[in-house]
């Protein structure tokens, strides 16, 4: 005695709808993945390639009403821009914030700037540098 098969004979009725759905999902997933990679590449290029000025906070020293901040700024030769520095008190409240401009033909600028504060500060932070 043999058992009856519930499967249709191979090649007789074409592909099942499940196989067509699987193939469609794979194609849609591949297309969306390619678009996502393109968007990530576009924003990555514009973030890294178009940034004409960058900075690094090397050190800082604290006084009662000011913070001296040592900044190292790298920029393109003809460009100008500014870096934003902020300072916080022990409670976490912001006690000082200022923009410091950098211009000129130099590509690397090492400078100590003074950030005035409204109360005694405990930290200094470089928030970012932006080209004009």
C-alpha atoms as one frame of an Amber mdcrd trajectory, in Angstrom:
protein
   0.000   0.000   0.000   1.367   3.390  -0.890   0.730   6.739   0.665  -0.799
   9.531  -1.324   1.342  12.621  -1.853  -0.163  16.059  -1.212   2.389  17.799
  -3.388   1.650  18.605  -6.994   3.854  17.020  -9.633   7.012  19.065 -10.248
   6.959  21.238 -13.360   3.334  20.502 -14.141   1.605  23.631 -12.777   4.408
  26.227 -12.693   5.783  27.896  -9.586   3.641  28.228  -6.500   2.570  31.631
  -5.238   4.781  31.178  -2.147   7.878  30.963  -4.339   6.839  34.089  -6.246
   6.255  35.959  -2.974   9.653  34.905  -1.643  11.364  36.110  -4.814   9.513
  39.444  -4.700  10.470  39.989  -1.054  14.103  39.254  -1.845  14.111  41.766
  -4.708  12.422  44.465  -2.619  14.828  43.848   0.287  17.855  44.071  -2.008
  16.590  47.318  -3.560  15.912  48.901  -0.158  19.332  47.778   1.096  21.026
  49.377  -1.911  19.132  52.646  -1.355  20.092  52.653   2.346  23.777  52.136
   1.498  23.589  54.986  -1.004  22.063  57.368   1.563  24.675  56.444   4.181
  27.461  56.969   1.630  26.046  60.347   0.576  25.808  61.729   4.116  29.177
  60.224   5.074  30.883  61.904   2.130  29.343  65.287   2.886  30.182  65.035
   6.591  33.812  63.991   6.115  34.623  65.525   2.740  32.963  68.896   3.143
  34.149  69.672   6.690  36.778  72.391   6.170  37.604  72.989   9.836  38.052
  70.675  12.811  39.331  71.199  16.303  40.543  69.411  19.392  40.558  70.556
  23.005  44.067  69.838  24.295  43.848  71.133  27.874  42.072  73.645  30.082
  42.774  75.479  33.331  40.122  76.881  35.650  40.040  80.231  37.488  37.193
  81.726  39.538  35.576  83.636  36.656  37.186  82.168  33.528  38.516  79.032
  31.881  41.629  79.063  29.702  41.228  76.547  26.901  44.067  75.266  24.685
  42.628  74.491  21.225  44.275  72.905  18.211  42.391  73.750  15.008  42.971
  72.193  11.574  41.483  73.852   8.515  41.937  74.366   4.800  44.447  77.069
   3.849  42.006  79.748   2.698  39.030  78.950   4.888  37.785  80.578   8.062
  35.377  79.489  10.737  34.674  79.262  14.420  34.763  76.755  17.261  32.194
  76.688  20.077  33.417  76.028  23.622  31.272  75.672  26.729  31.945  75.302
  30.424  29.856  73.720  33.167  29.711  74.030  36.935  29.834  71.067  39.307
  26.016  70.932  39.299  26.018  70.463  35.510  24.674  73.936  34.788  26.263
  75.775  31.886  28.263  78.747  33.192  29.941  79.851  29.972  29.714  79.466
  26.200  31.524  81.316  23.431  32.498  81.072  19.757  36.138  81.647  18.856
  36.984  82.639  15.263  39.879  81.188  13.286  41.049  82.513   9.927  44.232
  83.119   7.989  46.494  81.132   5.714  47.660  78.618   8.344  46.300  75.068
   8.156  47.059  74.264  11.806  46.434  76.767  14.597  47.460  76.175  18.227
  45.823  78.796  20.421  44.881  79.378  24.075  41.561  81.219  24.409  39.825
  82.548  27.526  36.183  81.683  28.173  34.523  83.998  30.718  32.175  82.229
  33.142  29.314  83.395  35.366  30.336  81.076  38.239  33.192  78.731  39.136
  33.528  76.145  36.381  34.649  72.536  36.699  34.946  71.557  33.039  35.435
  72.804  29.502  34.088  71.131  26.377  34.588  71.723  22.660  31.116  71.454
  21.129  32.275  71.665  17.526  33.901  73.682  14.772  32.131  75.060  11.710
  33.356  76.663   8.501  31.896  79.970   7.308
